[in-house]
Structures are given as structure tokens and as C-alpha cells.
Short mmCIF file of C-alpha atoms and ligand atoms in Angstrom, two decimals:
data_model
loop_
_atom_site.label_atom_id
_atom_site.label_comp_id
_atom_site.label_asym_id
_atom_site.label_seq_id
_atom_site.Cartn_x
_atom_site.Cartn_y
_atom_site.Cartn_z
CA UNK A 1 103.22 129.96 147.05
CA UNK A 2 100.96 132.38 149.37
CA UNK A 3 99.96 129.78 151.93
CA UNK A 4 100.77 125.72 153.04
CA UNK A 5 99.08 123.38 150.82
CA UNK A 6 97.69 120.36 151.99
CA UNK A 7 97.74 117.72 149.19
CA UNK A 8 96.15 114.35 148.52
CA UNK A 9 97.75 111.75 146.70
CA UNK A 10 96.27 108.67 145.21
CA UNK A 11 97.43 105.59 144.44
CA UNK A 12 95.57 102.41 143.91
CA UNK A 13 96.85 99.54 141.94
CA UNK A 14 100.61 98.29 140.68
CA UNK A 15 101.26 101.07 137.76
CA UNK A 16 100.56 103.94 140.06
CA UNK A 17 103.21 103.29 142.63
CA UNK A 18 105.88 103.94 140.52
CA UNK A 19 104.05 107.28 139.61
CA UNK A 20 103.88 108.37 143.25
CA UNK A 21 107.45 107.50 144.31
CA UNK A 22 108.86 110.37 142.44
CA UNK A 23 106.35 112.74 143.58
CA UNK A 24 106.74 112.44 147.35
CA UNK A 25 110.25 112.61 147.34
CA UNK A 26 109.95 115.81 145.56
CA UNK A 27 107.98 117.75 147.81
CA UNK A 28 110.13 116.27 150.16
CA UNK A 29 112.93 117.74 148.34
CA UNK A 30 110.79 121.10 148.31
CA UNK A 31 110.17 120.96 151.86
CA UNK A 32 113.94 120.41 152.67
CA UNK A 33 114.98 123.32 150.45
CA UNK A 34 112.52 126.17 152.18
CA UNK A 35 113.07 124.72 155.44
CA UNK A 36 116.33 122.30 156.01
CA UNK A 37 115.88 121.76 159.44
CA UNK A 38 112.90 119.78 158.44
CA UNK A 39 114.93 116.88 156.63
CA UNK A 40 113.27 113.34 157.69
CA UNK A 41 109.88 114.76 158.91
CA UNK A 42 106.67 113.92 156.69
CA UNK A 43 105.23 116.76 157.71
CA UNK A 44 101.07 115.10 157.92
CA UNK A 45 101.41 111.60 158.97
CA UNK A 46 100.19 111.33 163.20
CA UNK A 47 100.35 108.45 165.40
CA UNK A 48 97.42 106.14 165.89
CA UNK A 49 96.10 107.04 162.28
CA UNK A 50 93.55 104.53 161.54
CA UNK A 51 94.50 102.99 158.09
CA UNK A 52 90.76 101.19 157.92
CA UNK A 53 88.61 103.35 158.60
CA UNK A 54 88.29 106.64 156.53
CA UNK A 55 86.67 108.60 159.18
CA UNK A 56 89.77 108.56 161.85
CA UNK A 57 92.50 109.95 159.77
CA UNK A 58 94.72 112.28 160.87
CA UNK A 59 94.65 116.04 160.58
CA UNK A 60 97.77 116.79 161.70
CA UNK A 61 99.50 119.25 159.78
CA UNK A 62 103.18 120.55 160.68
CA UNK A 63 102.67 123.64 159.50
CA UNK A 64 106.14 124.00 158.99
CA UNK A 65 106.64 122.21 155.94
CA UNK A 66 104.99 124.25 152.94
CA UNK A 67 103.43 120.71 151.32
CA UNK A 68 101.84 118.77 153.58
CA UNK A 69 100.55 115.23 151.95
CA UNK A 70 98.57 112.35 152.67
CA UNK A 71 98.86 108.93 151.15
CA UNK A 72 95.83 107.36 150.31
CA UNK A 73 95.79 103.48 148.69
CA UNK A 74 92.30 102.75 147.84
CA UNK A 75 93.63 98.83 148.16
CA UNK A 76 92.66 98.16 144.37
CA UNK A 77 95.66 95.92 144.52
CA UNK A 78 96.31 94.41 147.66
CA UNK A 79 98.71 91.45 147.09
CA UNK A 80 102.50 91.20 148.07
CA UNK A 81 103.71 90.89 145.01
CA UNK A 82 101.04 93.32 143.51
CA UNK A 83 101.53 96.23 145.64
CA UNK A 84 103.33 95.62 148.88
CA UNK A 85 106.63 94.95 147.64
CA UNK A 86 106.51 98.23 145.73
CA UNK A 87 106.23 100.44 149.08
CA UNK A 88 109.22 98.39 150.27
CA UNK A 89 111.77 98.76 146.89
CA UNK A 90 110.53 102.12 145.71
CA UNK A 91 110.70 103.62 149.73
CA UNK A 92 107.18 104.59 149.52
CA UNK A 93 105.83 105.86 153.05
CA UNK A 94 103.27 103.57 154.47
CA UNK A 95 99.77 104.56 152.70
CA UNK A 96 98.12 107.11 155.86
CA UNK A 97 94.82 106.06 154.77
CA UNK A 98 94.09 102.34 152.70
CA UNK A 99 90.34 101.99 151.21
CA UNK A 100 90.60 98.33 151.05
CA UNK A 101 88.42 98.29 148.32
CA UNK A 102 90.02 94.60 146.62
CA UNK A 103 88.52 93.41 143.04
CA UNK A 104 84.80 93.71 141.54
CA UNK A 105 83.19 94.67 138.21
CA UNK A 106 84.42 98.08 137.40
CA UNK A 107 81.19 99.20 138.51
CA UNK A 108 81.52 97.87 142.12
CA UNK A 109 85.65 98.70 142.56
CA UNK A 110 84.61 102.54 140.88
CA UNK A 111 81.32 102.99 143.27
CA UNK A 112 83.61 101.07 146.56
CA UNK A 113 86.41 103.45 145.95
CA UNK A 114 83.94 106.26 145.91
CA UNK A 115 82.15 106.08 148.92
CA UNK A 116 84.99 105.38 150.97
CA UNK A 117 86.97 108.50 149.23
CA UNK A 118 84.37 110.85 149.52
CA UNK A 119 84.64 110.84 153.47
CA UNK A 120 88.12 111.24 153.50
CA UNK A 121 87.85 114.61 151.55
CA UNK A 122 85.34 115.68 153.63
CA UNK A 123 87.27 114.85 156.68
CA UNK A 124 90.85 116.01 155.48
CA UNK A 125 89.74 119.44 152.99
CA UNK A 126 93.00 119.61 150.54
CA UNK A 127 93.78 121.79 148.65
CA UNK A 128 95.06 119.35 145.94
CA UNK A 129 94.21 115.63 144.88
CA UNK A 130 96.74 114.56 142.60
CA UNK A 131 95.57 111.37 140.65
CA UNK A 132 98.10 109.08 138.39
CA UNK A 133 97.38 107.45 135.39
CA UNK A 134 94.45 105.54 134.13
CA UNK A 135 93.23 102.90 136.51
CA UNK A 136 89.45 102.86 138.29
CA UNK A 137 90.91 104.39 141.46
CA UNK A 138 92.34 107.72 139.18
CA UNK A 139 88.86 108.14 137.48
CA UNK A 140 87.16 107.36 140.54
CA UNK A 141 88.92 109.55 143.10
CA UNK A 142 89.05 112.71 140.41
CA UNK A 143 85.13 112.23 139.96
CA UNK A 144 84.37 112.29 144.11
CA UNK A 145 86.53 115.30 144.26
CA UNK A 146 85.16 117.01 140.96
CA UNK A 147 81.50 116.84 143.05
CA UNK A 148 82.43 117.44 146.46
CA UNK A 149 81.43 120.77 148.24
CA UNK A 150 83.16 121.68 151.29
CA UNK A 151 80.49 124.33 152.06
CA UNK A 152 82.77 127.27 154.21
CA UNK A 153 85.87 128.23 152.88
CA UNK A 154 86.90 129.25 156.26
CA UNK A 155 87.92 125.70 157.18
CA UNK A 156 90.49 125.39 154.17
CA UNK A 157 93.39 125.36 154.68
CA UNK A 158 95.79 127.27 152.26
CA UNK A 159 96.73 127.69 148.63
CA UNK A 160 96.35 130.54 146.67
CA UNK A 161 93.59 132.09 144.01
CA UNK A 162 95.32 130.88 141.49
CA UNK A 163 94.88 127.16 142.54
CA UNK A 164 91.25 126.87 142.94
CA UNK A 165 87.72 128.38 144.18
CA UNK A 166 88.04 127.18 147.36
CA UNK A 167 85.32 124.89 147.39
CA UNK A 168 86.35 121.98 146.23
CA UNK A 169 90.16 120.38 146.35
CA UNK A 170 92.10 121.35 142.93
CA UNK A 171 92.03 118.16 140.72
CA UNK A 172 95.56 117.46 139.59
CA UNK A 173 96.28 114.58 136.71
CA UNK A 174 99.72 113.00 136.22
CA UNK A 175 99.87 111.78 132.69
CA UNK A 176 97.14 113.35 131.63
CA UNK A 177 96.30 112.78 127.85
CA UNK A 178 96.99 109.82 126.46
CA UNK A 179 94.97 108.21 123.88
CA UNK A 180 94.29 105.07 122.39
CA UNK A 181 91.38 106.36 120.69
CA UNK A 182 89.40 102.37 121.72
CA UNK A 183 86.69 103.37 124.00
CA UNK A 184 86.75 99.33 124.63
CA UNK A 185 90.02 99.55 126.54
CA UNK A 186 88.64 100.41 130.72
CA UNK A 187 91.49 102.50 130.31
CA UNK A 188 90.54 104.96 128.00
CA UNK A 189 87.43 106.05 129.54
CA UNK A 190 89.12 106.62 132.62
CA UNK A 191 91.51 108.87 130.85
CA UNK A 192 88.79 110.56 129.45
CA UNK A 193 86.65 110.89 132.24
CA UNK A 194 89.55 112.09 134.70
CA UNK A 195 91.19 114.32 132.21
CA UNK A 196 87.76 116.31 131.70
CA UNK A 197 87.38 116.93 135.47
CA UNK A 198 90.79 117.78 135.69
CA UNK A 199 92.06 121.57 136.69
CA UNK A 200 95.72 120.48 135.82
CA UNK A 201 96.35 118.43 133.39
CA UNK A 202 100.25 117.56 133.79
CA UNK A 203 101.23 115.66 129.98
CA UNK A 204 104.27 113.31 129.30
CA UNK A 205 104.58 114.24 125.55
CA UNK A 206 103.22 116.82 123.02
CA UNK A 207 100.74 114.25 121.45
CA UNK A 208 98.70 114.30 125.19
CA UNK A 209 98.61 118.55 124.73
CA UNK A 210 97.33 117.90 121.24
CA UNK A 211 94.86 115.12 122.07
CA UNK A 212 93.52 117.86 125.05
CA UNK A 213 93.71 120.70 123.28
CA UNK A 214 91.67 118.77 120.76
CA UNK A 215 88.96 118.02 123.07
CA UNK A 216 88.45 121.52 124.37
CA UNK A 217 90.53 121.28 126.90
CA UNK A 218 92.20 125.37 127.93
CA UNK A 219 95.79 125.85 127.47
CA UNK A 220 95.77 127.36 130.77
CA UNK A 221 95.24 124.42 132.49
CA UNK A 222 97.79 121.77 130.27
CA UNK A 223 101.06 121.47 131.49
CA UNK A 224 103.90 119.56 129.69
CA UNK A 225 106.42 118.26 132.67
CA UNK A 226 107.49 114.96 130.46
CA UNK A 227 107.02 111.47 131.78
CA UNK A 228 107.35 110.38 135.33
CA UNK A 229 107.68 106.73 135.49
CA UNK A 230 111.36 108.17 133.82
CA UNK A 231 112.01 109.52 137.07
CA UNK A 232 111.16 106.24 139.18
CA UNK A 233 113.66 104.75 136.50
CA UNK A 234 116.46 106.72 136.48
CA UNK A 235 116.13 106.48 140.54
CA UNK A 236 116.15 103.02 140.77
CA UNK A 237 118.11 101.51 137.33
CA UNK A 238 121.82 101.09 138.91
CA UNK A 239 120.16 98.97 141.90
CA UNK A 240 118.30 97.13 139.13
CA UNK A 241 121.09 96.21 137.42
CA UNK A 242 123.50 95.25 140.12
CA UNK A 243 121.08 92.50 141.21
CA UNK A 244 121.49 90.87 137.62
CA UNK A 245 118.09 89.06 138.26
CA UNK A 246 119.31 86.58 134.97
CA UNK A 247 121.40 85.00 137.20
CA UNK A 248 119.10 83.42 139.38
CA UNK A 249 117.01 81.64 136.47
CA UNK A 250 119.93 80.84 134.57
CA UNK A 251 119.79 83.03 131.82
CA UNK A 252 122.38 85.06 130.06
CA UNK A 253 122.28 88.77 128.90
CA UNK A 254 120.36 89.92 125.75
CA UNK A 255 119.44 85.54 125.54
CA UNK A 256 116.14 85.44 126.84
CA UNK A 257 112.89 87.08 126.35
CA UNK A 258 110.71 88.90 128.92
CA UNK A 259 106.77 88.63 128.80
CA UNK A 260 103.73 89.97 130.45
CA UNK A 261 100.74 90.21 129.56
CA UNK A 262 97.24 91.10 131.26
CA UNK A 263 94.89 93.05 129.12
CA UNK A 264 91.68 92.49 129.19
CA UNK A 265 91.65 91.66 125.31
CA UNK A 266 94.44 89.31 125.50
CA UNK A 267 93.85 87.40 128.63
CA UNK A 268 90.36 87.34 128.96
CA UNK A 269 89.21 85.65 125.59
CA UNK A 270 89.47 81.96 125.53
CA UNK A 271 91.07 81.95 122.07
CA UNK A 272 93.45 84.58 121.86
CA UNK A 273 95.44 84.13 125.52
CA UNK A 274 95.51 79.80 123.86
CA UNK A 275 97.18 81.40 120.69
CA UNK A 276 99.40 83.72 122.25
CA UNK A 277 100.21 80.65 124.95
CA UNK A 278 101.31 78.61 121.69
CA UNK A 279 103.50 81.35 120.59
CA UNK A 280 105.10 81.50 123.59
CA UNK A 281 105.96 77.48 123.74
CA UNK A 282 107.36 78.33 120.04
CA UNK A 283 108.90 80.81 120.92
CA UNK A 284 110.83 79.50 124.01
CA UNK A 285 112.31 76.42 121.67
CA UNK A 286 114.41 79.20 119.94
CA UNK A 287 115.19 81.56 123.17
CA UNK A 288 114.43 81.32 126.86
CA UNK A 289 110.96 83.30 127.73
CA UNK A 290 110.65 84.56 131.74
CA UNK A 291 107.05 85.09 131.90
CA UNK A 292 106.43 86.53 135.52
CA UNK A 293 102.23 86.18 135.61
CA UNK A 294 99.68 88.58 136.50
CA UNK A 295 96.85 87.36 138.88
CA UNK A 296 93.95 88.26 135.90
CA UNK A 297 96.33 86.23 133.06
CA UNK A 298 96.88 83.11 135.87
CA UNK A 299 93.15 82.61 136.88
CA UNK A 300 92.48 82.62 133.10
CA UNK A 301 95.19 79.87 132.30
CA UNK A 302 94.09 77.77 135.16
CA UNK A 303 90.23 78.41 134.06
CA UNK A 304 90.92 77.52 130.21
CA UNK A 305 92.71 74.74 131.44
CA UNK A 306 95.36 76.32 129.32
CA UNK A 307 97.90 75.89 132.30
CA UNK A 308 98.94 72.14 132.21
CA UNK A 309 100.06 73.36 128.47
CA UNK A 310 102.62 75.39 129.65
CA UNK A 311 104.31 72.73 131.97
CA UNK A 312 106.83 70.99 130.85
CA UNK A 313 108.65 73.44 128.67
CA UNK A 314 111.54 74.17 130.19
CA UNK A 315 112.69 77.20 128.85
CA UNK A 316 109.16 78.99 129.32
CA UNK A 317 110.02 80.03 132.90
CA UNK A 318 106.41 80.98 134.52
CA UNK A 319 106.53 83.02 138.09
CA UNK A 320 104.47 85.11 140.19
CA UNK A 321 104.45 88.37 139.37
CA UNK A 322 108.50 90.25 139.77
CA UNK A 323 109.04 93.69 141.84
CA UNK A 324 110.25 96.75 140.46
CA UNK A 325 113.72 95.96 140.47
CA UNK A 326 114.16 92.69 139.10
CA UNK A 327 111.57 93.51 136.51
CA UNK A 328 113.27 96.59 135.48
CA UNK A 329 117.02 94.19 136.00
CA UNK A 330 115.60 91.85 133.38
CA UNK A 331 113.58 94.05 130.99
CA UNK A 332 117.55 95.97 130.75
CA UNK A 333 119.44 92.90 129.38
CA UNK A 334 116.66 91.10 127.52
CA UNK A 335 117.24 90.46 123.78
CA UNK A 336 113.60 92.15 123.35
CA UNK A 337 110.71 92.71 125.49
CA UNK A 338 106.82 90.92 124.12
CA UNK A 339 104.23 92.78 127.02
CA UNK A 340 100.74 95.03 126.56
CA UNK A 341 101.70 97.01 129.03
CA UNK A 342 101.63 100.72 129.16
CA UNK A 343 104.22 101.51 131.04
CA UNK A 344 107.02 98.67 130.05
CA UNK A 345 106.51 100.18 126.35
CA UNK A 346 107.73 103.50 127.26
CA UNK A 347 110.73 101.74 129.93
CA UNK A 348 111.99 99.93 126.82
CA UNK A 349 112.06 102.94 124.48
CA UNK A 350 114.14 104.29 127.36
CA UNK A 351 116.41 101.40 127.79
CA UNK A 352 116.66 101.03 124.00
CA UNK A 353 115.40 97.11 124.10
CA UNK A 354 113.10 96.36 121.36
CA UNK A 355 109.36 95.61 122.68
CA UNK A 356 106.39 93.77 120.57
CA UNK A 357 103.39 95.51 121.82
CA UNK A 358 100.69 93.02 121.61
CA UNK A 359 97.62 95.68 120.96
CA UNK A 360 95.80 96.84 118.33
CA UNK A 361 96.53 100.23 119.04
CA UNK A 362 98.51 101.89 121.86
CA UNK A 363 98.03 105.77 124.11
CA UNK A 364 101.53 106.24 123.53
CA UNK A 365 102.75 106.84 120.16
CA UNK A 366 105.88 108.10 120.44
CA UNK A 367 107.47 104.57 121.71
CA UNK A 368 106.33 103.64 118.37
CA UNK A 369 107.25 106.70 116.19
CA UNK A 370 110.96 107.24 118.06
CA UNK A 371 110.99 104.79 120.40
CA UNK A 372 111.83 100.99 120.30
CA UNK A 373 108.12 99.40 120.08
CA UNK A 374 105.93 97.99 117.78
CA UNK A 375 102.54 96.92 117.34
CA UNK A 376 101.79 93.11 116.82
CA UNK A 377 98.92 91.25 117.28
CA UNK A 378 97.63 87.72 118.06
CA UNK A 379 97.58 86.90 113.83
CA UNK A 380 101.12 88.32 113.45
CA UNK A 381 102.23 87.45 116.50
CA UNK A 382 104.79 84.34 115.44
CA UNK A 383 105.74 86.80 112.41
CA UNK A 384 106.66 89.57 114.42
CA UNK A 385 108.54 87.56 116.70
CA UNK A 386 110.45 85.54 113.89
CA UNK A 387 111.71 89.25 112.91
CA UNK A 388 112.89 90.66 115.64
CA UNK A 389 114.69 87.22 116.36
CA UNK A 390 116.29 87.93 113.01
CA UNK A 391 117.19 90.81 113.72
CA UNK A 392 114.73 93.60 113.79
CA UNK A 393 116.34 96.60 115.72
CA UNK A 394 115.68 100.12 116.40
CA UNK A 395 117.98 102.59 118.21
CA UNK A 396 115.31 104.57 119.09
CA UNK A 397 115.21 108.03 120.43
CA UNK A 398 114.64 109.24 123.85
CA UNK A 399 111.27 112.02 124.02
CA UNK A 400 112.06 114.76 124.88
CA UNK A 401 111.52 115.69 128.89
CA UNK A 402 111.94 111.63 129.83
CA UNK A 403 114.64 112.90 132.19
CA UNK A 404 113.92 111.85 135.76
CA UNK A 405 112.87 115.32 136.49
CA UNK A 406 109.40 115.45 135.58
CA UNK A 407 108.25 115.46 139.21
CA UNK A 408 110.09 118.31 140.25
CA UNK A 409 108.80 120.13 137.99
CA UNK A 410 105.25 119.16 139.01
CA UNK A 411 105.85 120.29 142.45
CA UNK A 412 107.09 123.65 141.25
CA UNK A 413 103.97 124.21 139.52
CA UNK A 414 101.47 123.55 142.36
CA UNK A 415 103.67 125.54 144.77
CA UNK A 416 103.88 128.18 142.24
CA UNK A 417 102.15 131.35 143.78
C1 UD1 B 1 94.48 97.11 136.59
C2 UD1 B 1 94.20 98.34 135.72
C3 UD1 B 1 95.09 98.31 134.49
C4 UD1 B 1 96.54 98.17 134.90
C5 UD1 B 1 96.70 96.93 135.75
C6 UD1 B 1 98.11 96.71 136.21
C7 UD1 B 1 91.88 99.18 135.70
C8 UD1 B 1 90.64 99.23 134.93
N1 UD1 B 1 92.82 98.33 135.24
O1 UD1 B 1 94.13 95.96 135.83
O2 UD1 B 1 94.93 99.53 133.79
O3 UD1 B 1 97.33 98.07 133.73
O4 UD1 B 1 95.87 97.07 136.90
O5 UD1 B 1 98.21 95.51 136.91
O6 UD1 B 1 92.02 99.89 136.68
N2 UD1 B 1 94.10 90.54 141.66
C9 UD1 B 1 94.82 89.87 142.60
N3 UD1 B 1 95.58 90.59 143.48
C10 UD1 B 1 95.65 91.94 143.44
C11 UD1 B 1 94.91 92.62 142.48
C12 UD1 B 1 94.13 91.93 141.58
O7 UD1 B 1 94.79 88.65 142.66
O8 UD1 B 1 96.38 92.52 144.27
C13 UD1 B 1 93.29 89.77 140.68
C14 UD1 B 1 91.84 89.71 141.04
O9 UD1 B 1 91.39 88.44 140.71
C15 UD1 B 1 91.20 90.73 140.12
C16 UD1 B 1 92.10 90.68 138.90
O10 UD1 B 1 93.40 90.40 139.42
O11 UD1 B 1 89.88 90.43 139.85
C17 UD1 B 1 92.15 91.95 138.13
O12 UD1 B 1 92.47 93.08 138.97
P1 UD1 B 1 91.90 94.55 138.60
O13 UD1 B 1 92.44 95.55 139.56
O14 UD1 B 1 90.43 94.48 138.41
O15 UD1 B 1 92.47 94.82 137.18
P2 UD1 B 1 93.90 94.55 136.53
O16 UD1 B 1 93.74 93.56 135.45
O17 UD1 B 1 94.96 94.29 137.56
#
């Protein structure tokens, strides 16, 4: 590294937090090692930093530390239980800049996140924005920065030729790659829409490099550093586990299921989230379900009317959404996982717990191929289940680079000179 760099990073709703823990503490970590008297500082954040209002951020740079950061929430989740609790149990700094954006159509929560990025980047100049995943904010804060102009390069601060042109910040994606191939998952366009703008395209597995390297993407700018929600696990899996989160609803180990669901596809249409409800009762007459609810699945129960259903059976335990740990505390000792989420299909193929995927189709093969998951759907749902109650197990295999290291090796790359 020539120069500082000055670096963005972006987080925005419940999946990303977990993304960013890893990375702060590593150019923490990178800070520490060029300059150990700095241990403790953050390097960016200033008093009286303004966390509304975009304009009055601070520019505060210790120019001491070779990456300076800023934290910016775009408030796409806002809740307690949706966000706040995850600053608290994964340590995250408090955000130096929060968007406030809150729900809308994707068009409103893309076009909201936008204008109130675009002044920040304008105000602050990075050299880097370094996006996570595939949620609105990630496509959204990749496609401000892919347009913005900073006009003089004489204001910017740092980095080196290799990073960028100087004009605009570099665009950096964490888990870049994935595909589902079903443009009618939100999801997918944002991957594809943030990986195309992307100048680094950081990859969790080799089927992201081939799905880029498919699509025209350079070599040049793909980078396979392996998957970093493995590195907010490996950090935080002995704290999950002493809390033994069973306990408190009465369960035992490997004699309960764990549940969540909140895909569009499943939760949103009338008829499939009433037959995957009736699984669920069906289920939890043969083994205890813990079913901690997202806000999206819960104001479709109560709107179906589907909720009053669900009362009454005792051993379908429904709660407000969980926190890192105890979700990660119960997810370990389950007797098998049922969720359509991304991310608790690649912690199970790590934790070797089998996992029903309920999608037609999923961006990350290889927790089907080596790992522990497999697809079901709302049809086969009561079949699928019936098997792996019978038995069904896989011992899986770990991919290759899931080893709690992926963000250092991010940081080494954009520090590289
Ligand atoms: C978003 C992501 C999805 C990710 C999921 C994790 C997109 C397109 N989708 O979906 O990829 O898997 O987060 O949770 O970015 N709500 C609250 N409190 C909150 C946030 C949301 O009550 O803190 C409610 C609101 O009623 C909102 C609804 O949940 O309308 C959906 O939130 P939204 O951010 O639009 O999408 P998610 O379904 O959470």
C-alpha cells in the first residue's frame, strides 16, 4: 500500500451485519500490526458526528492508521431484534452515518437509499466502498458509487494506481457471484446488478468465479477469499454454545427442529405460507419446532388470518425474531434445520446439521453438492420432512476456504500496493 485508504462500508439489513463484523476487525487487526501503538483507536469516527443527517459526517481521518473506515447503515432494517441486537453481540462499532431509510417497494427503499448515499460520497471521497451480499442497500449503494464523479483528484485522499482512476471510489463486493439463475428472486438482480459495477469482485466458492467469468466478467478483477459469514462463525460459535439457548424453551439437543422462513415466494402467497403453516403443526406432533418469526412472515400470518392456526400447538414454539447467538446456539444442536435462508444453508453445511431448503433453486450449490442441504418445496415438503425424520443424513464436507479467515485476506488485497 502507497498511501492511507479511506474506506466505506455498507451495511443495511440483518444478513449484512454478520458480513461486516469480520471485516472491521480485520483492518483493525491490520492497523494494529503496522502501527501497535494504535490498538483501541478507530482511526475515522469524530465526536458530534451527526448519525441523521448525511451532510454532517465526519472527516476526520487519523492519518495514522493505514485504513481508515466509516460505517454507514442505510437503516433498511431498523428493529431491535432486526438489527440492533446484532451491533451489540457481534461488537459492531456504532454505524458513523445511519440513512434511516425503513421499508417501501423496492423501488422506493433502492431510490431512498440512493439519494441519501450519494451525499455522503460526495462529502466523505473514499477510496473504497465495500458492499456485502445481495440486499437493496448492496445494489443500491454500488450503483450511486458506480455514477458518482468526484471532479478533482486533488481532494482524494490516497490509494494507489492500482486501486482505481481516481474519480470515483473503487467498488468492492463481498460475496460476489452467486447465482440462483431466477431473475424473480429481488435477490438475484441485485447480485447481478452489483456484481457488474463491481471493480473487485471478492467470491466465496469456485462456482461464483465461474458464474463471473461466465458473464464477462475479467479475471483481473475476481478474487476467491472463501466465505465470510465462516469467519463471524468461527468468532462467535463457543459463546453460542455455552448459552445452550434449548434450555430456556425446554428442549433437548438434536430433539427439536429450527425454522425460518421469509422469502418472498413462501411468505407472501396466501396458499403456500397456509401449506407450509400445516406442515409445520404436523410436523411439531412428531418433534418440537422453534420457529423465531420474521416481521414480513408475521404480518402475513396475522393478514391471512393464518395466525390463530398456529395457537394452541404446543410444541410449535413461535417468537420474535432470535440474535446471532442463540440462533447460531440452536441451529448447532437441532436434529435438522427447515429455513430459505441464504446464509443458515451454508452455517449448517458448516455445523454438519442437515437443512431442508424450502426453494426451488438456491445461489449456493455447494451446500447442496458437499454440504448438508437439500432442496424441498411446498408439494414435497411433508415428504422431505418424513425422511430426514427417518433418518436422512449427510456428513457433508466443508468448501474449501470456509475458514474464518476470509476477511483477512480481503484486507490484504485492498491494502495490497
Ligand atoms: C431483506 C432482503 C433479503 C434478506 C432479508 C433478511 C432485499 C430485497 N431483501 O428482506 O434478501 O434475506 O432482508 O431479513 O433486500 N420489517 C420490520 N422491521 C425491520 C425491517 C423490516 O418490521 O427492521 C418489516 C417491514 O414490514 C418490511 C418487511 O419487514 O416491509 C420486509 O423488509 P424488507 O427489508 O423489505 O425485506 P426483507 O423481507 O426483510
Amino acid at each position: 500500500m502507497t498511501k492511507d485508504l479511506k474506506v466505506i462500508l455498507v451495511a443495511g439489513a440483518r444478513p449484512n451485519f454478520m458480513k461486516i463484523a469480520p471485516i472491521i476487525s480485520a483492518i483493525k487487526k491490520f492497523n494494529e500490526s503496522i502501527n501497535p501503538s494504535k490498538r483501541e483507536s478507530r482511526g475515522v469516527r469524530a465526536e458530534g458526528v451527526n448519525e441523521i443527517n448525511p451532510i454532517n459526517t465526519s472527516n476526520a481521518i487519523d492519518s495514522s492508521n493505514p485504513i481508515n473506515y466509516l460505517l454507514v447503515h442505510t437503516g433498511q432494517h431498523y428493529d431491535m431484534a432486526m438489527s440492533e441486537s446484532f451491533f451489540h453481540e457481534l461488537e459492531l462499532p456504532k454505524p458513523d452515518i445511519n440513512l434511516e431509510v425503513g421499508s417501501g417497494s423496492h423501488a422506493v427503499q433502492t431510490a431512498e437509499i440512493m439519494k441519501r448515499f450519494e451525499p455522503v460520497l460526495i462529502k466523505e471521497r473514499p477510496d473504497v466502498i465495500i458492499v456485502v451480499g445481495d440486499v437493496n442497500s448492496t445494489m443500491a449503494c454500488a450503483l450511486v458509487a458506480s455514477k458518482i464523479q468526484y471532479g478533482s483528484r486533488q481532494h482524494l485522499s490516497t490509494a494507489g494506481p492500482q486501486h482505481f482512476n481516481g474519480l470515483r471510489p473503487l467498488i468492492a463486493h463481498v460475496e460476489a457471484g452467486l447465482r440462483s439463475f431466477d431473475r424473480t428472486m429481488p435477490e438475484e438482480i441485485n447480485r447481478l446488478v452489483t456484481d457488474v459495477l463491481s471493480d473487485l469482485l471478492f467470491t466465496p466458492s469456485e462456482d461464483a468465479d465461474e458464474n463471473l467469468l461466465r458473464e464477462g466478467i475479467s479475471t483481473t478483477k475476481i478474487k476467491r477469499v472463501g466465505n465470510i459469514m465462516i469467519d463471524t462463525l468461527l468468532a462467535h460459535l463457543e459463546k453460542a454454545r455455552q448459552g445452550r439457548p434449548y434450555n430456556r424453551f425446554g428442549l433437548r439437543e438434536k430433539n427439536y427442529v429450527f425454522v425460518t422462513l421469509h422469502r418472498p415466494s413462501n411468505v407472501d402467497d396466501e396458499g403456500s405460507i397456509f401449506r407450509i403453516m400445516d406442515s409445520l403443526i404436523n410436523l411439531s406432533k412428531k418433534l418440537p419446532v422453534i420457529f423465531p418469526v420474521h416481521p414480513r412472515t408475521r404480518k402475513n400470518l396475522v393478514q391471512f388470518g393464518i395466525m390463530e392456526k398456529l395457537n394452541g400447538h404446543k410444541d410449535l414454539i413461535l417468537l420474535d425474531p432470535l440474535g446471532y447467538h442463540d440462533t447460531i446456539g440452536l441451529v448447532d444442536k437441532a436434529h435438522f434445520v427447515l429455513t430459505d435462508s441464504g446464509g443458515l444453508q451454508e452455517e449448517t453445511t458448516f455445523l454438519k446439521i442437515p437443512c431442508l431448503t424450502l426453494r426451488p433453486n438456491t445461489e449456493r450449490p455447494v451446500t447442496i453438492k458437499i454440504g448438508t442441504s437439500k432442496l424441498t418445496s411446498v408439494e414435497t415438503l411433508n415428504e422431505d420432512i418424513d425422511y430426514v425424520l427417518n433418518g436422512y443424513s449427510r456428513i457433508g464436507q466443508i468448501p474449501e476456504l470456509w475458514d474464518g479467515k476470509t476477511a483477512e485476506r480481503i484486507v490484504e488485497i485492498l491494502a495490497a500496493p
